[in-house]
mmCIF file of C-alpha atoms in Angstrom:
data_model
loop_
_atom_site.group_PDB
_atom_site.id
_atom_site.type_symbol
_atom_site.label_atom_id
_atom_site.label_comp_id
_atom_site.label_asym_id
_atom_site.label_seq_id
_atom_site.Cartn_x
_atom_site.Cartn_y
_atom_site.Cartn_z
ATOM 1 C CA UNK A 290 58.574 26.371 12.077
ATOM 2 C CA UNK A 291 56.845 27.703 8.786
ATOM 3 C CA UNK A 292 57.858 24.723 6.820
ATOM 4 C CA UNK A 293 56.288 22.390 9.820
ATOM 5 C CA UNK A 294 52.984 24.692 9.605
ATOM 6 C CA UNK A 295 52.791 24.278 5.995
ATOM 7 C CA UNK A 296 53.292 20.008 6.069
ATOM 8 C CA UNK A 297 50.806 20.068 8.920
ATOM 9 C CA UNK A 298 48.583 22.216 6.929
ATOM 10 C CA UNK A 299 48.673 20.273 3.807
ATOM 11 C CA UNK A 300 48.890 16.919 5.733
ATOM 12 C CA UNK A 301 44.946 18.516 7.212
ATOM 13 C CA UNK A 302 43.732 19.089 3.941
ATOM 14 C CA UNK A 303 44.281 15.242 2.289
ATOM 15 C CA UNK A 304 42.456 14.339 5.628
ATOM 16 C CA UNK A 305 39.740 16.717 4.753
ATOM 17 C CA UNK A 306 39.595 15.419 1.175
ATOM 18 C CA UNK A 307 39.881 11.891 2.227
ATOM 19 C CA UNK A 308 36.941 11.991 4.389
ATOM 20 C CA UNK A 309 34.854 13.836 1.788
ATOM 21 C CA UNK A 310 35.307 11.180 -0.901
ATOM 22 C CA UNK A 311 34.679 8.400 1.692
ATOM 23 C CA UNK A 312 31.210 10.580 2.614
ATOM 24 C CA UNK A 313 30.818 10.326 -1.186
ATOM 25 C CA UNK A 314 31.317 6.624 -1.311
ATOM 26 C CA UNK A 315 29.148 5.872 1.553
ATOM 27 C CA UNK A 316 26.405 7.077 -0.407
ATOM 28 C CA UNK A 317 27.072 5.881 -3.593
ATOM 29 C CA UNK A 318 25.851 2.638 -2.110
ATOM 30 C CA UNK A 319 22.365 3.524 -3.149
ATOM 31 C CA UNK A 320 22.447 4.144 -6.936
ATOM 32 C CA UNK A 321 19.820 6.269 -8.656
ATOM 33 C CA UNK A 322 18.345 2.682 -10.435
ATOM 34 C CA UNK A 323 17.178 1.611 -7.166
ATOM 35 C CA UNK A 324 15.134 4.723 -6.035
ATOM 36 C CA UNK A 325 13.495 5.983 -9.494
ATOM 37 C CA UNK A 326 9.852 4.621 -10.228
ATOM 38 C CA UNK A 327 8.924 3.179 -13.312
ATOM 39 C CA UNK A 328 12.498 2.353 -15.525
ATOM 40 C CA UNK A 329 12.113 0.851 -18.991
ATOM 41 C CA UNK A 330 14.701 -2.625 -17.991
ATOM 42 C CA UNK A 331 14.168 -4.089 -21.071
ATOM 43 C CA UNK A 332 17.885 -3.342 -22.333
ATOM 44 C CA UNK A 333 18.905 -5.016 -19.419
ATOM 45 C CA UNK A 334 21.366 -7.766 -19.523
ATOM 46 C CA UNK A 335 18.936 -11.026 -19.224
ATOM 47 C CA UNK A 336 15.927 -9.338 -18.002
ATOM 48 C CA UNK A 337 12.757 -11.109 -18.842
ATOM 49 C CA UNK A 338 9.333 -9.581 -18.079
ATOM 50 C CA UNK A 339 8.251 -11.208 -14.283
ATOM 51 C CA UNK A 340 4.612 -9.965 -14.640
ATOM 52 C CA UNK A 341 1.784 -11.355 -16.685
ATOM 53 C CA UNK A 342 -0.655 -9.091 -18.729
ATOM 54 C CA UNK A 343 -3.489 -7.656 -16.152
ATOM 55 C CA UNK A 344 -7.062 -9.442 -15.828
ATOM 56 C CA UNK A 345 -9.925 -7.547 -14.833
ATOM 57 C CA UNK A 346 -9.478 -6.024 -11.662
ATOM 58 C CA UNK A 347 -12.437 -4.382 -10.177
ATOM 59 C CA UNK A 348 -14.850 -7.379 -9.484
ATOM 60 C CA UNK A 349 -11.677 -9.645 -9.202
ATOM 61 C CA UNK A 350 -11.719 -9.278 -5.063
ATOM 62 C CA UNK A 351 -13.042 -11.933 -3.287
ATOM 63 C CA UNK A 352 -15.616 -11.326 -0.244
ATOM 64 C CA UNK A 353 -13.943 -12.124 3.115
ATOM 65 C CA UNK A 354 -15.292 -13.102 6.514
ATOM 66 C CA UNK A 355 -15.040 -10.201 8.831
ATOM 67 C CA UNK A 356 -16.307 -7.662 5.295
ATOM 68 C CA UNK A 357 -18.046 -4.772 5.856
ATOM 69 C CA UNK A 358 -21.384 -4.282 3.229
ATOM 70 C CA UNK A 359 -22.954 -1.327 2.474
ATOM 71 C CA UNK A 360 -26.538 -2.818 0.880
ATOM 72 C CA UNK A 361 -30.042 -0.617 0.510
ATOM 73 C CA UNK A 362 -33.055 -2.261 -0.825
ATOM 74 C CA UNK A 363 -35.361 0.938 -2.417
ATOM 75 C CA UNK A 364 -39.179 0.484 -3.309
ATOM 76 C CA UNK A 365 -41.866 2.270 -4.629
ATOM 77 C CA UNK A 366 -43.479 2.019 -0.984
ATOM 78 C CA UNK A 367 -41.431 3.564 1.871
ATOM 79 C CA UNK A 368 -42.651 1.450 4.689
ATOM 80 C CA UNK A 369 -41.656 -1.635 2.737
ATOM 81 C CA UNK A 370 -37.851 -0.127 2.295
ATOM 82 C CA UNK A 371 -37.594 0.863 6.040
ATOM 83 C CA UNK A 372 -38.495 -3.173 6.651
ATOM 84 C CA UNK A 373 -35.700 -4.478 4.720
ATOM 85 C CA UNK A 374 -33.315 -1.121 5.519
ATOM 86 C CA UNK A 375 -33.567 -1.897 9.533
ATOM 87 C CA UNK A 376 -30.505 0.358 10.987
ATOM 88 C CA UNK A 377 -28.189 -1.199 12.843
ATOM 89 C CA UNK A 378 -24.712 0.328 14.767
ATOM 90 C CA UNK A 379 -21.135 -1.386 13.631
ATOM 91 C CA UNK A 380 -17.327 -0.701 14.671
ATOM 92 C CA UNK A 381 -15.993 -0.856 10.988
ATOM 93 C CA UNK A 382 -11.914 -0.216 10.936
ATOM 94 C CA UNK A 383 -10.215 2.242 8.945
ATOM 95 C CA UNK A 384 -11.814 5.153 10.370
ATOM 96 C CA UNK A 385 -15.625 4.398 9.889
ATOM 97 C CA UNK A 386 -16.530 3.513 13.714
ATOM 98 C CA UNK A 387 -19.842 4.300 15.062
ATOM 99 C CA UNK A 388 -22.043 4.839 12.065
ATOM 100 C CA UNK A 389 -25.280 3.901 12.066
ATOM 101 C CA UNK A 390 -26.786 2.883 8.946
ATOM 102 C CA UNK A 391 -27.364 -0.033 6.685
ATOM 103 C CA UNK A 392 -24.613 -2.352 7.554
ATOM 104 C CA UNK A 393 -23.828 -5.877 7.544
ATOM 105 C CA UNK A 394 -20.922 -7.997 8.532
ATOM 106 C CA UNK A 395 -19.952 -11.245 6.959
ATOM 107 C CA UNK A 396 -19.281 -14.041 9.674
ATOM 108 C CA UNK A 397 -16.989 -16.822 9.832
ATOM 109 C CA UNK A 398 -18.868 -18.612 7.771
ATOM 110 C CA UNK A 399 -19.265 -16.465 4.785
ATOM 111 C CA UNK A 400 -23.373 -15.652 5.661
ATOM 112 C CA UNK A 401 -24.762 -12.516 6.344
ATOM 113 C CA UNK A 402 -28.015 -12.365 8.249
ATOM 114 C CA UNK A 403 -30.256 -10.275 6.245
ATOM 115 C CA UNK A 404 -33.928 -8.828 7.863
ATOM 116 C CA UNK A 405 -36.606 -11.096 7.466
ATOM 117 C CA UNK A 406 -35.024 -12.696 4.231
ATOM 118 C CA UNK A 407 -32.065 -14.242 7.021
ATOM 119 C CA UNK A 408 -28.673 -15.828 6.107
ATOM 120 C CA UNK A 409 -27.412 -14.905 2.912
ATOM 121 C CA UNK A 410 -24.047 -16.982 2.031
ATOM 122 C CA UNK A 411 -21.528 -15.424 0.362
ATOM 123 C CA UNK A 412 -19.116 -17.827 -0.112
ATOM 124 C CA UNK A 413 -16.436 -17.619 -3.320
ATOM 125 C CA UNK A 414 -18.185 -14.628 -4.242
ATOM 126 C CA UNK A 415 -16.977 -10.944 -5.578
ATOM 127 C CA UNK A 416 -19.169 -7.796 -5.217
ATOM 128 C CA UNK A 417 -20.991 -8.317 -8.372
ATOM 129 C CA UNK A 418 -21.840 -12.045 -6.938
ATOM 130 C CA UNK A 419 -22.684 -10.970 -3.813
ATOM 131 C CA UNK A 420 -24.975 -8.994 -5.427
ATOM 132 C CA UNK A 421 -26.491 -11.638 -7.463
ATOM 133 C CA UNK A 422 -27.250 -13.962 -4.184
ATOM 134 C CA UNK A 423 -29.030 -11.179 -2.257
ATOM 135 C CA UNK A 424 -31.233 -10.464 -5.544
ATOM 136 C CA UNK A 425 -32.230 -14.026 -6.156
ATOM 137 C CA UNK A 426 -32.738 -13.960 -2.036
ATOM 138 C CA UNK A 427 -35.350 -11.087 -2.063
ATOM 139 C CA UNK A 428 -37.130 -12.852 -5.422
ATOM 140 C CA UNK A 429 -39.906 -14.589 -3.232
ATOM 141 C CA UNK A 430 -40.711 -11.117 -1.561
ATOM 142 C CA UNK A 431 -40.328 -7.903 -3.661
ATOM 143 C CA UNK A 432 -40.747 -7.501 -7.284
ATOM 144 C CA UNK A 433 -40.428 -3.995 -8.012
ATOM 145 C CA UNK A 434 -37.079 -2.408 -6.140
ATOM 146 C CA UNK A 435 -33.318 -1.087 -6.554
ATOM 147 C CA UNK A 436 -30.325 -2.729 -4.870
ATOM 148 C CA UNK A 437 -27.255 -1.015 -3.954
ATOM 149 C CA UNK A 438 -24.625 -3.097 -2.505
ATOM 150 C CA UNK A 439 -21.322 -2.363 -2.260
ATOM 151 C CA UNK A 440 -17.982 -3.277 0.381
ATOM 152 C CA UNK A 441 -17.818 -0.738 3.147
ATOM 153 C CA UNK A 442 -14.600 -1.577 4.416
ATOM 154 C CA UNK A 443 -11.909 -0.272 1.515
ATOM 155 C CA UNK A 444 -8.477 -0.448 3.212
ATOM 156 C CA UNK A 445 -4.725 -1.568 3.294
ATOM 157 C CA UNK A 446 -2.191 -1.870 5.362
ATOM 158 C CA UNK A 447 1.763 -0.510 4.419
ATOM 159 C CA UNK A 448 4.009 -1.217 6.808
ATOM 160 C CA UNK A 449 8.488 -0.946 6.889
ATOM 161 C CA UNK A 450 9.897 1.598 5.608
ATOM 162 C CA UNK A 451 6.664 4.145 4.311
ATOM 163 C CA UNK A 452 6.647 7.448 5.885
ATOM 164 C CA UNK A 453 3.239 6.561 6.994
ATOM 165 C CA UNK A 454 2.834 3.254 7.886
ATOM 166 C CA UNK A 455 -0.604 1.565 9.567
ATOM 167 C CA UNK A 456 -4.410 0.925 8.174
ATOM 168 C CA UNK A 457 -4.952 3.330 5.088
ATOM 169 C CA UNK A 458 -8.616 4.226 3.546
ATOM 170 C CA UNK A 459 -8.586 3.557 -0.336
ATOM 171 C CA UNK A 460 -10.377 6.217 -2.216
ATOM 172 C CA UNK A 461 -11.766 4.490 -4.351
ATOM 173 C CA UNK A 462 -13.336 1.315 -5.280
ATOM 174 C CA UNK A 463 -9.930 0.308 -6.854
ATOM 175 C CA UNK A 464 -6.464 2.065 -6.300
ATOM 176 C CA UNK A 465 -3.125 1.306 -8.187
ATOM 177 C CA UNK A 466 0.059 0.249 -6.667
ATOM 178 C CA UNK A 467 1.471 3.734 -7.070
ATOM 179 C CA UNK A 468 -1.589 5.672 -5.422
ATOM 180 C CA UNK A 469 -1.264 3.007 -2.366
ATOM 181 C CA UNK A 470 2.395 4.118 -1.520
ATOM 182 C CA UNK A 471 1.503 8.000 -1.975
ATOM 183 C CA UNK A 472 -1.259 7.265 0.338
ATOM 184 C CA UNK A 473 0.981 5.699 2.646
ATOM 185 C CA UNK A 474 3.159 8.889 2.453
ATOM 186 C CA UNK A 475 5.555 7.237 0.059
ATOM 187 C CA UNK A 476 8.627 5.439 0.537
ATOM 188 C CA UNK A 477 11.967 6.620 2.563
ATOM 189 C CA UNK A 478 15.000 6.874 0.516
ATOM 190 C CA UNK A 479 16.421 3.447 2.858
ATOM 191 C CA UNK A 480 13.611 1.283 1.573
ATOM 192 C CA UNK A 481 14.236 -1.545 -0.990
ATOM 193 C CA UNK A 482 11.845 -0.299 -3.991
ATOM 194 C CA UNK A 483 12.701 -3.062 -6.049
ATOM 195 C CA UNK A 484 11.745 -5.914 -3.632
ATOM 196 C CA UNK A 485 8.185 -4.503 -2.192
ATOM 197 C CA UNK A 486 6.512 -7.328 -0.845
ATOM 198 C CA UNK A 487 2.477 -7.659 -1.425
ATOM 199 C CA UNK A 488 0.527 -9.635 0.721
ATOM 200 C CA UNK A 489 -2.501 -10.622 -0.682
ATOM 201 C CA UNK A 490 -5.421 -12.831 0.705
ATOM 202 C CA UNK A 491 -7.012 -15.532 -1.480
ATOM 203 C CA UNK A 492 -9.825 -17.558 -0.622
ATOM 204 C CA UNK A 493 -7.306 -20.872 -0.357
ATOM 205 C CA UNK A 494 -5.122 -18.711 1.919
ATOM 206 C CA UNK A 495 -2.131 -15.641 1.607
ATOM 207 C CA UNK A 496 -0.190 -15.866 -1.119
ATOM 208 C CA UNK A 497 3.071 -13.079 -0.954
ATOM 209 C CA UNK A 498 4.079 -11.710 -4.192
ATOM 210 C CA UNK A 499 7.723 -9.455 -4.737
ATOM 211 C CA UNK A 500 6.849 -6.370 -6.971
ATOM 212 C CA UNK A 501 9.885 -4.109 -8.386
ATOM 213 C CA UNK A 502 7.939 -0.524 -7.829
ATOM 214 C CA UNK A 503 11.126 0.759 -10.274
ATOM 215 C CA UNK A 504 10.191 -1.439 -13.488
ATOM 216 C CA UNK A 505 7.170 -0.238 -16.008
ATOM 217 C CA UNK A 506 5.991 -3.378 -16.802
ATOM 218 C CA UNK A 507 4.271 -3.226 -13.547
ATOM 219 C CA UNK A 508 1.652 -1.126 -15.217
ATOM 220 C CA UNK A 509 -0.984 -3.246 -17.028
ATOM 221 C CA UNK A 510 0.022 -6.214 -15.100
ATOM 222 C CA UNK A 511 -1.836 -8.148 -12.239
ATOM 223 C CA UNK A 512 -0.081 -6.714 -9.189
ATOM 224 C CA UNK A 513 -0.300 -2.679 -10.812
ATOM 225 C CA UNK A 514 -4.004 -2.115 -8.572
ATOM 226 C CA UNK A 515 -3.995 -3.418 -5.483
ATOM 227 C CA UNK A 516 -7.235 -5.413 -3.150
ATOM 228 C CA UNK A 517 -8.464 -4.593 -0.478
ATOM 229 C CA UNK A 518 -7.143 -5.712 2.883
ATOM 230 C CA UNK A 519 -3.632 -6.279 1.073
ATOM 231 C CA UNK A 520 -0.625 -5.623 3.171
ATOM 232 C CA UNK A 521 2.485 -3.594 1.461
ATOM 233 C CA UNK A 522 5.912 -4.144 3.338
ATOM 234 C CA UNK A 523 9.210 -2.344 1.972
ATOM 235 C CA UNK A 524 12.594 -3.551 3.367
ATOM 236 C CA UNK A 525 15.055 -1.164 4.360
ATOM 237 C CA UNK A 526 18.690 -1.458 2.856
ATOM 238 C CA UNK A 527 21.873 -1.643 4.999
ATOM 239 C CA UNK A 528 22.391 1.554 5.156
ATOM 240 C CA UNK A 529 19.805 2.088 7.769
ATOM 241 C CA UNK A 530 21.099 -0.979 9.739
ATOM 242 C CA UNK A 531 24.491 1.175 9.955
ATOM 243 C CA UNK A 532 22.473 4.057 11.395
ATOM 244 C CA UNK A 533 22.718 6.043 8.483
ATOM 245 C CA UNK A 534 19.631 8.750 8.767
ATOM 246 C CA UNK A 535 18.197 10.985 5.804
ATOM 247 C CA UNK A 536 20.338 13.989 7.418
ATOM 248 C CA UNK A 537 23.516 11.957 7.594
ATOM 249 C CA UNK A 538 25.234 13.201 4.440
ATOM 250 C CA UNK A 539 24.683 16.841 5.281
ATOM 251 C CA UNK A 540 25.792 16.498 9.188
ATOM 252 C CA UNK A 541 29.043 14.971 8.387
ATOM 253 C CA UNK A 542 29.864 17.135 5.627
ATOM 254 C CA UNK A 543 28.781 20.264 7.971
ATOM 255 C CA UNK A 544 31.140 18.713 10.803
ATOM 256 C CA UNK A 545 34.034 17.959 8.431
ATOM 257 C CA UNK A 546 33.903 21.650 7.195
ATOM 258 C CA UNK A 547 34.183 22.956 10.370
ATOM 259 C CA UNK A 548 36.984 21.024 11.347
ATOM 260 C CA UNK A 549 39.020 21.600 8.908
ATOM 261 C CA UNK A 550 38.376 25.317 9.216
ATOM 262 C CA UNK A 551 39.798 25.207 12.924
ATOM 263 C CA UNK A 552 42.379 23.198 12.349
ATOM 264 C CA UNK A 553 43.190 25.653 9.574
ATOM 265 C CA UNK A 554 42.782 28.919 11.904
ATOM 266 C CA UNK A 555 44.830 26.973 14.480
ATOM 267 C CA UNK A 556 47.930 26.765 12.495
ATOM 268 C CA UNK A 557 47.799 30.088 11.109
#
């Protein structure tokens, strides 16, 4: 009876150790190279740099219909500025509903109707454009006066597998790659780093682009800040289709533990 207690015994154990090594194995499926930002993969075997040397970023964004401006026209004589200020209510996105203040929303076909001066077209234009038209625009009327214009609605969409996915402010005029996914709560261990896909779009339509988040040649490239109304979408790996969940390591290794303990006080 002992010597049947003792096969049994160590017969439980290889069972114990066999599933722990297959726990192992499961998640050895997701190497440390896929999940760590910014990798030099130059000494890697036939790698060739996918990303061409960055252009100027911050005026590189092209005005969109359905763009939020923020423009003030400021002259030595207040009841002049209040004429070509007129307040007006909007339902901007991204958190910036129900303000009231100077406003304007470029239609469908790229104009913006300005007071008294009227449509303003915008078309194939960037913020420092934009700018341009509504100067030359005011010309005939004002000669002494500031102009502040500037894009109201700053945002980007993340969606798959970010923490926080949905419509996200940006903070600033420009935000990199890197500050986008923090903002977006960053990205679950089950999402495919190396293949984020960028939707970007251009005034001949939306071009996607695939950006490896894990290589440092991203930095200084074209794709390293991001525009706004660009859409980030990270793929989850397989391991999610199998139902595997951030906790899954530590349940089954808690529940294997405590099996073989009863098993083991059993045959005692």
């Amino acid at each position: 009876m002992h010597l049947f207690s003792s096969r049994l015994k160590g017969r439980n154990t290889q069972l114990f150790l066999s599933a722990m090594v297959l726990v192992s194995s499961l998640f050895s499926c997701i190497p440390q190279k896929e999940i760590v930002l910014l990798q030099d993969h130059s000494s890697d075997k036939n790698y060739s740099n996918p990303y061409s040397e960055m252009k100027s970023i911050t005026d590189q964004y092209i005005l969109q219909p359905n763009d939020y401006l923020f423009i003030n026209v400021s002259t030595p004589d207040e009841k002049i500025s209040e004429f070509f200020n007129q307040r007006r209510s909007n339902n901007m996105g991204g958190g910036q509903q129900n303000q009231n203040f100077f406003y304007y929303q470029i239609d469908d076909s790229m104009n913006i109707d300005f007071p008294y001066v009227g449509n303003i077209n915008l078309k194939g234009c960037n913020v420092v454009n934009g700018k341009e038209r509504v100067k030359d625009a005011l010309k005939p009327f004002l000669k002494e006066y500031n102009l502040t214009f500037k894009l109201a609605t700053n945002t980007f969409t993340a969606l798959g597998e970010f923490r926080s996915q949905g419509v996200h402010n940006m903070t600033k005029e420009q935000i990199t790659i890197f500050e986008a996914v923090a903002l977006a709560g960053g990205v679950t261990p089950y999402g495919k780093q190396k293949k984020l896909q960028l939707l970007r779009q251009l005034p001949d339509g939306p071009v996607t682009y695939t950006v490896d988040l894990t290589d440092k040649n991203i930095v200084n490239s074209e794709y390293y800040f991001i525009y706004p109304n660009d859409m980030l979408y990270v793929r989850p790996m397989r391991a999610k289709q199998f139902g595997i969940g951030e906790s899954f390591s530590l349940g089954i290794i808690t529940g294997l533990l405590a099996l073989y303990i009863t098993l083991d006080s059993l045959i005692k």
